[in-house]
XYZ file of C-alpha atoms in Angstrom:
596
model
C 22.566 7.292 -27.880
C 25.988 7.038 -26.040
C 25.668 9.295 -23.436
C 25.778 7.858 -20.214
C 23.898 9.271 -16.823
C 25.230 8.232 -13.211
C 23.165 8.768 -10.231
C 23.084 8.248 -6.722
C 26.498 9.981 -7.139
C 28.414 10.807 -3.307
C 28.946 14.202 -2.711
C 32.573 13.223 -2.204
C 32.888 11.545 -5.445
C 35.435 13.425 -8.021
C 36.031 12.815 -11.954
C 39.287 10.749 -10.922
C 37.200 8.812 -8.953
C 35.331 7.839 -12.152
C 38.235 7.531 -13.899
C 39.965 5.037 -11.950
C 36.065 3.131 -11.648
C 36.183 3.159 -15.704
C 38.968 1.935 -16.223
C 39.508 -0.595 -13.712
C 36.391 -2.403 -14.712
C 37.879 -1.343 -19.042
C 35.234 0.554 -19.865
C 36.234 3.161 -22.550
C 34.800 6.592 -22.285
C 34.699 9.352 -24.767
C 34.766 12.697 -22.911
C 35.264 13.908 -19.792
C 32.925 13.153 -17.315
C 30.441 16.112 -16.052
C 29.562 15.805 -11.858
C 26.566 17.389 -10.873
C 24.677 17.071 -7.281
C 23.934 13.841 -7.008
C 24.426 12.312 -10.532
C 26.841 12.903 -13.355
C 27.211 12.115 -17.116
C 29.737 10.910 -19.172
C 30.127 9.960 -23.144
C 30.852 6.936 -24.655
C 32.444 5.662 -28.025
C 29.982 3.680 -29.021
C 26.650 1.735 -28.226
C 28.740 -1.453 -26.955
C 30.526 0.135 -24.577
C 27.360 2.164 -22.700
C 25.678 -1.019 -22.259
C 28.824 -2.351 -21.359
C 28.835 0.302 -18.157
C 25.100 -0.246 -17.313
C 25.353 -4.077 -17.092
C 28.886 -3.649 -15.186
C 28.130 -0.990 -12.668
C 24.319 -0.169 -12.679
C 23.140 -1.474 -9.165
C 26.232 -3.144 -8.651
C 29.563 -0.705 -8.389
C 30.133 1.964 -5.280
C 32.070 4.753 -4.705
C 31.873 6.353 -1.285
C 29.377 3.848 0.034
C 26.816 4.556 -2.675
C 25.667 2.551 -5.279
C 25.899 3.836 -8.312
C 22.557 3.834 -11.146
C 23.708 4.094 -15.037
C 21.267 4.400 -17.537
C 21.528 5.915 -20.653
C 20.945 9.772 -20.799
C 17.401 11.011 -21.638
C 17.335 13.965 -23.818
C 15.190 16.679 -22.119
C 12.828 16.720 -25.146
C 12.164 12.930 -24.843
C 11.697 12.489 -20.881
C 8.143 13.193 -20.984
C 6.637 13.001 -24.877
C 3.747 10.880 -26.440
C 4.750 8.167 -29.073
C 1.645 7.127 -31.110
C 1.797 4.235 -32.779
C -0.204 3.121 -35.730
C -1.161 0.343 -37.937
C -1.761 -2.377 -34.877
C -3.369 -5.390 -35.456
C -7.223 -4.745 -34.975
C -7.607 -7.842 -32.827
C -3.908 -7.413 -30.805
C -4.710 -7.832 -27.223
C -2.843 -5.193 -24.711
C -1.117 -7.783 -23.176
C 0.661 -8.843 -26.208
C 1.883 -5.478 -27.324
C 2.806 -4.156 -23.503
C 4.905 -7.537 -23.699
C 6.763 -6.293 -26.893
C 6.765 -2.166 -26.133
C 8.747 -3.218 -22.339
C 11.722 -4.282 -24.098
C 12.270 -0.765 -25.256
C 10.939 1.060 -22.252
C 8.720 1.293 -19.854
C 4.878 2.580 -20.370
C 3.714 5.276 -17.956
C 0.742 5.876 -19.234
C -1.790 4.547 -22.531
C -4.845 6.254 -24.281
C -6.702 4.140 -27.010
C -8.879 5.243 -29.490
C -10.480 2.254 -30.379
C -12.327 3.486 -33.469
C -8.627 3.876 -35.178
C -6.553 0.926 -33.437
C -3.924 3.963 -33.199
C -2.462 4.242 -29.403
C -0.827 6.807 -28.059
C 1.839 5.972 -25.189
C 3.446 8.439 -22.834
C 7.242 6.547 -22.493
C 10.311 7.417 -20.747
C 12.812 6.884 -22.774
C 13.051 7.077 -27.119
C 11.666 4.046 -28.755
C 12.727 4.516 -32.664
C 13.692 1.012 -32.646
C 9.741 0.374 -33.446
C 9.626 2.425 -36.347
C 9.127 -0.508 -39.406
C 8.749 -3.519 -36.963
C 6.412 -6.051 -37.402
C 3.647 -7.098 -35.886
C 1.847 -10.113 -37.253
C 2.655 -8.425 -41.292
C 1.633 -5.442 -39.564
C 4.569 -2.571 -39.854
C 4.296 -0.351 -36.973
C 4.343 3.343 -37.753
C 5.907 5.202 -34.833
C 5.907 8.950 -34.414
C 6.276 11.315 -31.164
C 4.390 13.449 -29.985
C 6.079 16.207 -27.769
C 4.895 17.183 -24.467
C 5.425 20.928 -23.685
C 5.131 20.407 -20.310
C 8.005 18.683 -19.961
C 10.184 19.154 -16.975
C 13.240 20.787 -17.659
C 16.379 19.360 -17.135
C 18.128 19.018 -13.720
C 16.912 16.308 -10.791
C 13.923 17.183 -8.897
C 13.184 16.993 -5.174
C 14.763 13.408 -4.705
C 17.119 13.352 -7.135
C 16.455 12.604 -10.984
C 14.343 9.682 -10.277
C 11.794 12.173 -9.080
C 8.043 12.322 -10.299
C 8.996 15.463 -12.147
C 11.902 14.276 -14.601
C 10.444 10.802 -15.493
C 7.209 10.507 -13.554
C 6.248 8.155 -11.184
C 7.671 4.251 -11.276
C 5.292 2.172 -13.238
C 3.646 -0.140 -11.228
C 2.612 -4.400 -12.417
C 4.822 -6.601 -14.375
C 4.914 -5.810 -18.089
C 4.152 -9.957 -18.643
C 1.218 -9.772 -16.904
C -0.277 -6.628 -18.656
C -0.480 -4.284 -15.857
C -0.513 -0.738 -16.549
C -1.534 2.148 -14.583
C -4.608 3.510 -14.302
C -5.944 7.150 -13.764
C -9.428 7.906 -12.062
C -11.186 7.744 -15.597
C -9.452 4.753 -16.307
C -10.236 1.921 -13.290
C -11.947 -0.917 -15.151
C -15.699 -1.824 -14.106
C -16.102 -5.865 -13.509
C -19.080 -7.864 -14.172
C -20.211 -11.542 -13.833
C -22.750 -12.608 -16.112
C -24.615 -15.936 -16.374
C -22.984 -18.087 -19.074
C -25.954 -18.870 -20.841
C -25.996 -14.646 -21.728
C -22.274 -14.585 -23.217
C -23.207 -15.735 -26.765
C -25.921 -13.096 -26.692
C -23.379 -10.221 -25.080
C -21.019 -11.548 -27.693
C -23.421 -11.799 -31.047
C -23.198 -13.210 -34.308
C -18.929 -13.280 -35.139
C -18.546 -10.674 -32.328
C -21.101 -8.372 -34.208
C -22.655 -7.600 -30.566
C -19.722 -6.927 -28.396
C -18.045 -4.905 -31.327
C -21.016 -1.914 -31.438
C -21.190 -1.955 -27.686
C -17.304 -1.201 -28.142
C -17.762 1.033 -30.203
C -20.794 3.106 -29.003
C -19.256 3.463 -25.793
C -15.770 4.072 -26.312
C -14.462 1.002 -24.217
C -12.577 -2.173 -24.451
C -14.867 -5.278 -23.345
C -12.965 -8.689 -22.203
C -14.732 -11.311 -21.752
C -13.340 -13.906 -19.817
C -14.677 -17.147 -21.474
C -12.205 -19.338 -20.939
C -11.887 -19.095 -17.295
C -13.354 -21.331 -15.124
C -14.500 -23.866 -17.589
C -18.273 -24.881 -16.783
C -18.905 -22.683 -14.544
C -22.433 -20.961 -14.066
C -20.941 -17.522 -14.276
C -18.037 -15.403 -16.532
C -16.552 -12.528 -15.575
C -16.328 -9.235 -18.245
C -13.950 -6.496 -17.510
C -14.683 -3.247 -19.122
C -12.171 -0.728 -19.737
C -12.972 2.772 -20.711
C -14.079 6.438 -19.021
C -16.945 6.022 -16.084
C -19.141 6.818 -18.449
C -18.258 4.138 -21.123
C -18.150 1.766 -18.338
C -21.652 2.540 -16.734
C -23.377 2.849 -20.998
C -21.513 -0.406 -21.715
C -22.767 -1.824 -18.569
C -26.472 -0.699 -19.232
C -26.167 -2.168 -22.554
C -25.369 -5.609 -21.031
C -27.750 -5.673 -19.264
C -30.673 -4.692 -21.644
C -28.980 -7.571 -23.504
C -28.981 -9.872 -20.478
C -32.800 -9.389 -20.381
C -33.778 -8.904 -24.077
C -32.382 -12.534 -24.132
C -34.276 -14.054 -21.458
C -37.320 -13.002 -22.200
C -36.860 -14.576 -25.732
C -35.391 -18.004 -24.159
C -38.180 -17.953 -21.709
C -35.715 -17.496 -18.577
C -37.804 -16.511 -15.513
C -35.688 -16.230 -12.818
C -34.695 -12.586 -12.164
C -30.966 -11.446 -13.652
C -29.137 -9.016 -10.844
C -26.206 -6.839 -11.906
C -23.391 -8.508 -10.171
C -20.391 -6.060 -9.744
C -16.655 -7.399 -8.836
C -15.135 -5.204 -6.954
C -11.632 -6.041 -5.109
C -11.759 -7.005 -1.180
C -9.454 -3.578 -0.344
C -11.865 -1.503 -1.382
C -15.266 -3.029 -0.427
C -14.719 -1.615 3.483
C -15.355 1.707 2.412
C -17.897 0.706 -0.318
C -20.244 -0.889 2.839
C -18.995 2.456 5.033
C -19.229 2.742 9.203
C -21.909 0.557 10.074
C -23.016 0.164 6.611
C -23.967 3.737 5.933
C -22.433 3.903 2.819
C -24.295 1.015 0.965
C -27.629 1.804 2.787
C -27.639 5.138 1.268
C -26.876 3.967 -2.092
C -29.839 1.065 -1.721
C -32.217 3.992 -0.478
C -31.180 6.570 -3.509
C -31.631 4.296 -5.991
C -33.847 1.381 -4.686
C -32.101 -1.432 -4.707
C -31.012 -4.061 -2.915
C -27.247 -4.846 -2.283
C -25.352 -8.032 -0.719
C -21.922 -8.490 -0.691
C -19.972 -12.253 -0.464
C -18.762 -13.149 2.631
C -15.005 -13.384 3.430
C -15.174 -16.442 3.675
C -15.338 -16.617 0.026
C -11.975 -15.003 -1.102
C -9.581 -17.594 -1.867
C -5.522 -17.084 -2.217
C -5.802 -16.311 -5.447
C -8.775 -14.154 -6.039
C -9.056 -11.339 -4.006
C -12.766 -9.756 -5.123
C -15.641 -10.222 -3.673
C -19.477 -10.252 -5.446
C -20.916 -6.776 -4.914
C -24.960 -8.147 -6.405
C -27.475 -5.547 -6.654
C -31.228 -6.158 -7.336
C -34.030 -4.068 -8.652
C -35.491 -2.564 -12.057
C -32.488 -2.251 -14.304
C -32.604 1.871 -14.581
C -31.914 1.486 -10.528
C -29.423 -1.078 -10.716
C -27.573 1.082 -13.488
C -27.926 3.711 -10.970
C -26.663 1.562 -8.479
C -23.722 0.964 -10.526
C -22.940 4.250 -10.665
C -22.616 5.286 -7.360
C -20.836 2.084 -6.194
C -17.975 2.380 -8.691
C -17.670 6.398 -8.218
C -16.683 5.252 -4.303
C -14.387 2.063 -5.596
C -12.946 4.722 -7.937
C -12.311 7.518 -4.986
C -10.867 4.581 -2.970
C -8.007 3.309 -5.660
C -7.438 7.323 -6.168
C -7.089 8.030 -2.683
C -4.874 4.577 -2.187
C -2.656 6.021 -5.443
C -1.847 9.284 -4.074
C -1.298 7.745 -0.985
C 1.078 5.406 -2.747
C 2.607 7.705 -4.789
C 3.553 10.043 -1.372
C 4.818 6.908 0.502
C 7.264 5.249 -2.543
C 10.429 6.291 -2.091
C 9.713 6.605 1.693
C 11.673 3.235 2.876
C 15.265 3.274 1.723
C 16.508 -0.089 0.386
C 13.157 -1.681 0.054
C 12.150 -3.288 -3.288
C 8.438 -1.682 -3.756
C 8.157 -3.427 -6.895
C 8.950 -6.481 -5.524
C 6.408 -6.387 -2.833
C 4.026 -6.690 -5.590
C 1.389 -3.573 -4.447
C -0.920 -3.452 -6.886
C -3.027 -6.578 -7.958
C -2.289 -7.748 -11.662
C -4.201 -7.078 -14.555
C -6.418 -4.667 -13.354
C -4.649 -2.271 -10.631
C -6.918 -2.050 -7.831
C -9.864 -4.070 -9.219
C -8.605 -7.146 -8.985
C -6.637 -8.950 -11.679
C -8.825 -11.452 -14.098
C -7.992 -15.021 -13.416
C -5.587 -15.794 -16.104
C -2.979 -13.518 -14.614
C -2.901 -14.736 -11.530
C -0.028 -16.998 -10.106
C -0.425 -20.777 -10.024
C -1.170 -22.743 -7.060
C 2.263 -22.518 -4.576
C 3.683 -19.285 -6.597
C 4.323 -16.311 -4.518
C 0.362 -14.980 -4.947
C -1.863 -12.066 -3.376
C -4.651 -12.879 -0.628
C -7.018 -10.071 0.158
C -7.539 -11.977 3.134
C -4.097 -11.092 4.127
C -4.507 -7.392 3.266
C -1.909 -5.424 5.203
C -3.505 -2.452 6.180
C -2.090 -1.462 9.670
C -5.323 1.168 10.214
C -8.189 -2.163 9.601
C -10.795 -2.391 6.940
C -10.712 1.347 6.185
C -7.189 1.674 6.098
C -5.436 2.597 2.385
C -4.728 0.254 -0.051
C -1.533 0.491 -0.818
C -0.359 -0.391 2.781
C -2.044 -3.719 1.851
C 0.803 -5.468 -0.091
C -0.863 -7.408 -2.360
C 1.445 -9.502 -3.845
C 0.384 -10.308 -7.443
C 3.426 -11.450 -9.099
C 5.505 -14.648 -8.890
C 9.029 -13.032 -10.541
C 11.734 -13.873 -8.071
C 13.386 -11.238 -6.294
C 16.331 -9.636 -7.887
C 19.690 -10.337 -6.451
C 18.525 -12.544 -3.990
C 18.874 -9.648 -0.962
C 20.045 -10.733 2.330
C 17.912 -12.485 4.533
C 17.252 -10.697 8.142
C 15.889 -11.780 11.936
C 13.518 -9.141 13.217
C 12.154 -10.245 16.897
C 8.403 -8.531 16.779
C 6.847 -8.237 20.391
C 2.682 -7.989 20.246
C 0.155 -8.870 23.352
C 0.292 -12.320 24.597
C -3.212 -12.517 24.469
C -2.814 -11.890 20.700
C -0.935 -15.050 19.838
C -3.774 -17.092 19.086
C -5.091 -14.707 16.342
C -1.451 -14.467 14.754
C -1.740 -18.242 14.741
C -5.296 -19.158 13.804
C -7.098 -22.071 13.583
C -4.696 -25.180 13.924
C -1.963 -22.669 12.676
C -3.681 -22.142 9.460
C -3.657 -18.383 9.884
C 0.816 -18.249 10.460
C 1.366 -20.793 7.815
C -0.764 -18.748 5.062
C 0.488 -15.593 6.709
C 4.085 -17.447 6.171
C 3.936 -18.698 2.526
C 2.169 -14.419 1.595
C 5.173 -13.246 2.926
C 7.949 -15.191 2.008
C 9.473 -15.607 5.488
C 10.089 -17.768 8.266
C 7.295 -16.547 11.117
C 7.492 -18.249 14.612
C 6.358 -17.401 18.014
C 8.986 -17.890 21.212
C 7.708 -19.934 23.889
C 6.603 -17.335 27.075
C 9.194 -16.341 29.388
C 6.711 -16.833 32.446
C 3.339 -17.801 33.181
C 2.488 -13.839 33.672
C 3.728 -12.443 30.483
C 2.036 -9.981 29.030
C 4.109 -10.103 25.505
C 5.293 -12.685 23.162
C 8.116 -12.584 20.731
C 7.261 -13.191 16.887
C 10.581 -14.428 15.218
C 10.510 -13.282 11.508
C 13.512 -14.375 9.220
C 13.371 -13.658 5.705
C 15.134 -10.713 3.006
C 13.865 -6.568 3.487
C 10.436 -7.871 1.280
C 9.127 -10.446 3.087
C 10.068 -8.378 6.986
C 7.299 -5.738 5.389
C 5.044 -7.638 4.136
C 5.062 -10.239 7.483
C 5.209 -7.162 9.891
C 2.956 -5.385 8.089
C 0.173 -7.958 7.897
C 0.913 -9.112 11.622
C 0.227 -4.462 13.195
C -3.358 -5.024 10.624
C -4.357 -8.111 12.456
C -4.570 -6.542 16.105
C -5.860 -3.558 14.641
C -8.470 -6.159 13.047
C -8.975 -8.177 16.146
C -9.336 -4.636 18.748
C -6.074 -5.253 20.401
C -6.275 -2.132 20.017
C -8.939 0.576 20.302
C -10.750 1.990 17.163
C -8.535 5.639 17.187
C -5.266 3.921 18.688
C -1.969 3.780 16.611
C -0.763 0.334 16.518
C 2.385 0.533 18.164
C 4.841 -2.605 18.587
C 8.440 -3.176 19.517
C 11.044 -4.961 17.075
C 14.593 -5.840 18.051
C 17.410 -6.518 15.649
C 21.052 -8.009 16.379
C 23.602 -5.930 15.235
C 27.392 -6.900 15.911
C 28.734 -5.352 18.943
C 31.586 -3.492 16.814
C 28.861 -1.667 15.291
C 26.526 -0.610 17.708
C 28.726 2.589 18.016
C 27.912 3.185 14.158
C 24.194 3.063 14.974
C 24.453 5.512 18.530
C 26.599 8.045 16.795
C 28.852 10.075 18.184
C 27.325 11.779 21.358
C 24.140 9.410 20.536
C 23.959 12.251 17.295
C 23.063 9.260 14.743
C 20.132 7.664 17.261
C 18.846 11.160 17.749
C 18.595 11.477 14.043
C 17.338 8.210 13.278
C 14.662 8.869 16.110
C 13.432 12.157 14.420
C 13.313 11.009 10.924
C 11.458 7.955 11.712
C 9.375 9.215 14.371
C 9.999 5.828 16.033
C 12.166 5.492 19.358
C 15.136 3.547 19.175
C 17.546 2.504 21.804
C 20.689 0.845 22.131
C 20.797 -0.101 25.958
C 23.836 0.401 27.487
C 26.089 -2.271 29.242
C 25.141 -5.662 26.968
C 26.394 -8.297 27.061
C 27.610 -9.716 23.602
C 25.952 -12.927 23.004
C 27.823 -15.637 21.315
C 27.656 -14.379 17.815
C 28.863 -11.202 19.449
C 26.002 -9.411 18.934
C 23.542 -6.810 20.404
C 20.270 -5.675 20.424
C 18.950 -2.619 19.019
C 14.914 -1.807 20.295
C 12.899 0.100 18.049
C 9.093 0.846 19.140
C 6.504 2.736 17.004
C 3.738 2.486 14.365
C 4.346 0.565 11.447
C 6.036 3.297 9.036
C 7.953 4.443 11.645
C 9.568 0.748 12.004
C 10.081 -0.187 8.722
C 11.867 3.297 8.118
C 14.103 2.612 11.129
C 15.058 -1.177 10.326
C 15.864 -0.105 7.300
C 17.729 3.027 7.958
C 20.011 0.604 10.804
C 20.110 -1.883 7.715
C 22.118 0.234 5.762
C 23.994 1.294 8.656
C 25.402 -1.921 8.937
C 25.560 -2.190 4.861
C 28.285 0.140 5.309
C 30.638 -1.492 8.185
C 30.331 -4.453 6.463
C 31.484 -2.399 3.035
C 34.038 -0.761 5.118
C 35.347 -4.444 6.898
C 35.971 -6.025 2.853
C 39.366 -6.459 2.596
C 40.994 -3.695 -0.638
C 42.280 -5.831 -3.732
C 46.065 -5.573 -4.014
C 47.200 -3.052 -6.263
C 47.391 -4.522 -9.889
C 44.643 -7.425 -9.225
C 41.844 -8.164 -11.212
C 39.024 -6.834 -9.163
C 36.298 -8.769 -7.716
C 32.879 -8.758 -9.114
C 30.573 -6.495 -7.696
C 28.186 -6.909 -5.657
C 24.428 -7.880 -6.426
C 21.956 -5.897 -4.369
């Protein structure tokens, strides 16, 4: 496949602009090269020199202040098919074959039919290389699958990255065996007394393997964590259904077993369910969970907070009662964690290509492992890595507030590119400084190391003040994650009242040559920034430069609104500073390009 696509092409971009890019950089092309709006396509000799394009210019090469995305071309037939693959090792685990299948493109989507060990993936791009490859003397049979609903060809709302060509980003780290989930698909978590897991387990698996297959589900159990402790956790993988008959079946096991070993204390289902979602489990004032303990008769506690550590972000959901009411139980408590992750994905799924030049991947949104259920301790990062606190959740609107704006960060990969770090001064109630810096500034330090970024609070300007100045430094990542975490904790602590918008004001220095760029001519570019944001901006008039030659640019509003606007005046900037670079001689060997 040689053909070449090229998006986030300039409107002002023309095939001798392409022409000159190609072959100043010596990449051969084949054909002419075919502009559409927004992207274009262009063939290629051979194999060498495509890839020899997308490593050159992909994310890296601009024309007209855009950078350019090349990728090989997608037939229309192919962007949205099913490849089932056959003949897997019966005992493979998903982790090692999503580890192998990322190499040659990323998963969307997976359906199992764990009777057959045959899987059916829904990819993005071709994947004969698979055909014949082994897999532990296993030779993988490959076929596809064609999906008539395919989208047909042309970019959708948002250009050709858009949900309808290739479907929505996937979300986790292929090494750490995330994969998204639909509504039938979030995983159901247990802990179960150790003493019960040979039981659960049975002679050479004999046990585990008819629950498996009985209910249609994958079972992990997570022996090998926590070694010695009283309890392991199981994840179970499958349709609400399978999950709630699998669950049942543990726990007739759980008891057949200690009536026969004599155990007399009483065995409570114990349900993990992840910190996010456990606000709206309990409800306003607990409604939620005292309805569910009067409709089934039970009796529900939940760990404190106090219990969530850096890296483990669930909390013990432990029900108690006969076991047809704590199956019950189970039900209705995972149909609400379900509705949550479902309402937090759609929400998600709206707000993902909402902040321009933000790395959503990189902000690590979903937890690992398990999206939304919290990831099994095995995947998480070790102690000092760049790891996910539930603690720190980063929801602007308080315990109820949607997931996603949470920012879980579940993965320890290193930023691409290294991006630019950035000063954003943050202004919140001086009377809130003490719950921004905790306890003997435990709180900023943790809040620090989440985030990635250097957090400090300005001494007052006067004994009356009645605001303080947060000073965050750090790349686009670590400014939403810090900022975003820092409008949740006065919503958390009532700075604000229960139906008020937290609303803050950041200032960023921009050079004073620039500050023209961001006003516009007639004040046209603040007005538009203003009503695409929603947030108010301002460039005051008459400043004085500072010594860096620099002024400030105030931008007040909720969260969104903020991020949207630093990062719209971000790339502002992006392109003086394009526009300053000195051109390359005529005849010189161009520079590199540059890594964003």
């Amino acid at each position: 496949m040689n053909k070449l696509y090229i998006g986030n092409v300039s409107a002002e971009a023309t095939e001798e602009d392409f022409e000159t890019l190609f072959e100043q950089w010596k990449i051969p092309h084949s054909g002419p090269f075919l502009i559409k709006n927004g992207y274009a396509f262009v063939d290629c000799p051979d194999e060498k020199a495509a890839m020899r394009a997308i490593d050159i210019l992909s994310g890296k090469a601009e024309l007209h202040g855009k950078v350019l995305e090349v990728e090989h071309s997608v037939p229309k037939r192919l962007r949205s098919c099913k490849l089932q693959i056959r003949n897997i090792p019966p005992h493979m685990q998903w982790e090692v074959l999503d580890g192998m299948l990322a190499q040659y493109g990323a998963v969307e989507s997976c359906e199992q039919d764990f009777t057959e060990t045959d899987v059916s993936f829904i990819v993005f791009r071709a994947m004969e290389k698979l055909n014949g490859s082994m897999m532990e003397n296993y030779a993988l049979k490959v076929s596809y699958i064609p999906d008539e609903t395919a989208a047909p060809e042309g970019p959708s709302v948002g250009g050709r990255r858009g949900f309808n060509t290739r479907g929505p980003p996937r979300s986790g780290s292929p090494s750490l065996g995330a994969r998204p989930k639909t509504q039938s698909e979030v995983p159901l978590r247990l802990l179960v007394p150790t003493q019960f897991v040979g039981a659960i387990i049975g002679k050479e698996g004999a046990t585990i393997r008819n629950i498996t297959k009985q209910t249609h589900s994958k079972i992990d159990i997570h022996r090998k964590e926590n070694a010695g402790a009283a309890e392991k956790p199981i994840t179970i993988h499958s349709t609400p259904e399978g999950c709630s008959n699998a669950c049942r079946t543990i726990m007739e096991i759980m008891q057949k077993e200690a009536l026969d070993t004599k155990f007399t204390e009483e065995i409570p289902l114990k349900i993990l369910a992840h910190n996010n979602f456990v606000g709206r489990l309990i409800g306003k004032e607990g409604r939620n969970l005292k309805k569910i303990e009067v409709d089934t008769g039970t009796k529900i506690t939940i760990s404190p907070l106090q219990d969530l550590t850096m890296y483990n972000p669930e909390r013990t959901v432990t029900v108690k009662g006969t076991l047809d009411a704590c199956a019950k139980a189970e039900e209705e408590m995972m149909k609400k964690l379900r509705e949550s992750y479902d309402s937090d994905m759609a929400a998600m799924n709206l707000q993902s290509n909402l902040i321009p030049g933000l790395n959503l991947n990189a902000l690590g949104l979903f937890p690992s492992g398990a999206p939304g259920m919290g990831p099994s301790m095995s995947s998480l990062p070790p102690p000092g890595a760049h790891g996910g606190c539930s603690s720190f959740g980063c929801s602007p609107y308080g315990g109820e507030g949607p997931f996603w704006a949470s920012v879980l960060s579940a993965s320890s990969q290193p930023l691409a590119g290294h991006p630019e770090s950035e000063t954003v001064h943050l202004f919140i109630p001086a009377l809130a400084v003490g719950a921004i810096i905790g306890k003997q500034g435990q709180h900023i330090k943790q809040l620090s190391h989440f985030a990635g970024a250097s957090i400090k609070i300005a001494p007052a300007e006067g004994m009356d003040a009645k605001q303080r100045m947060v000073i965050i430094i750090g790349p686009p990542e670590a400014q939403f994650k810090a900022q975003c975490r820092i409008f949740g904790k006065l919503k958390e602590e009532n700075f604000f009242g229960p139906k008020e918008e937290v609303k803050l004001e950041a200032h960023i220095k921009v050079p004073s040559c620039a500050a023209g760029r961001v006003i516009g001519k007639g004040g046209k570019t603040v007005n538009e920034l203003q009503n695409l944001t929603c947030a108010e901006v301002v460039v005051p008039r008459d400043q004085t430069p500072d010594e860096n030659d620099q002024v400030i640019v105030k931008i007040s509003g909720h969260f969104f609104a903020c991020q949207l606007a630093q990062r719209k005046i971000q790339e502002i900037l992006a392109q003086v500073r394009r526009q300053q670079q000195p051109k390359p001689a005529p005849g010189a060997q161009p520079p590199l390009p540059r890594r964003k």
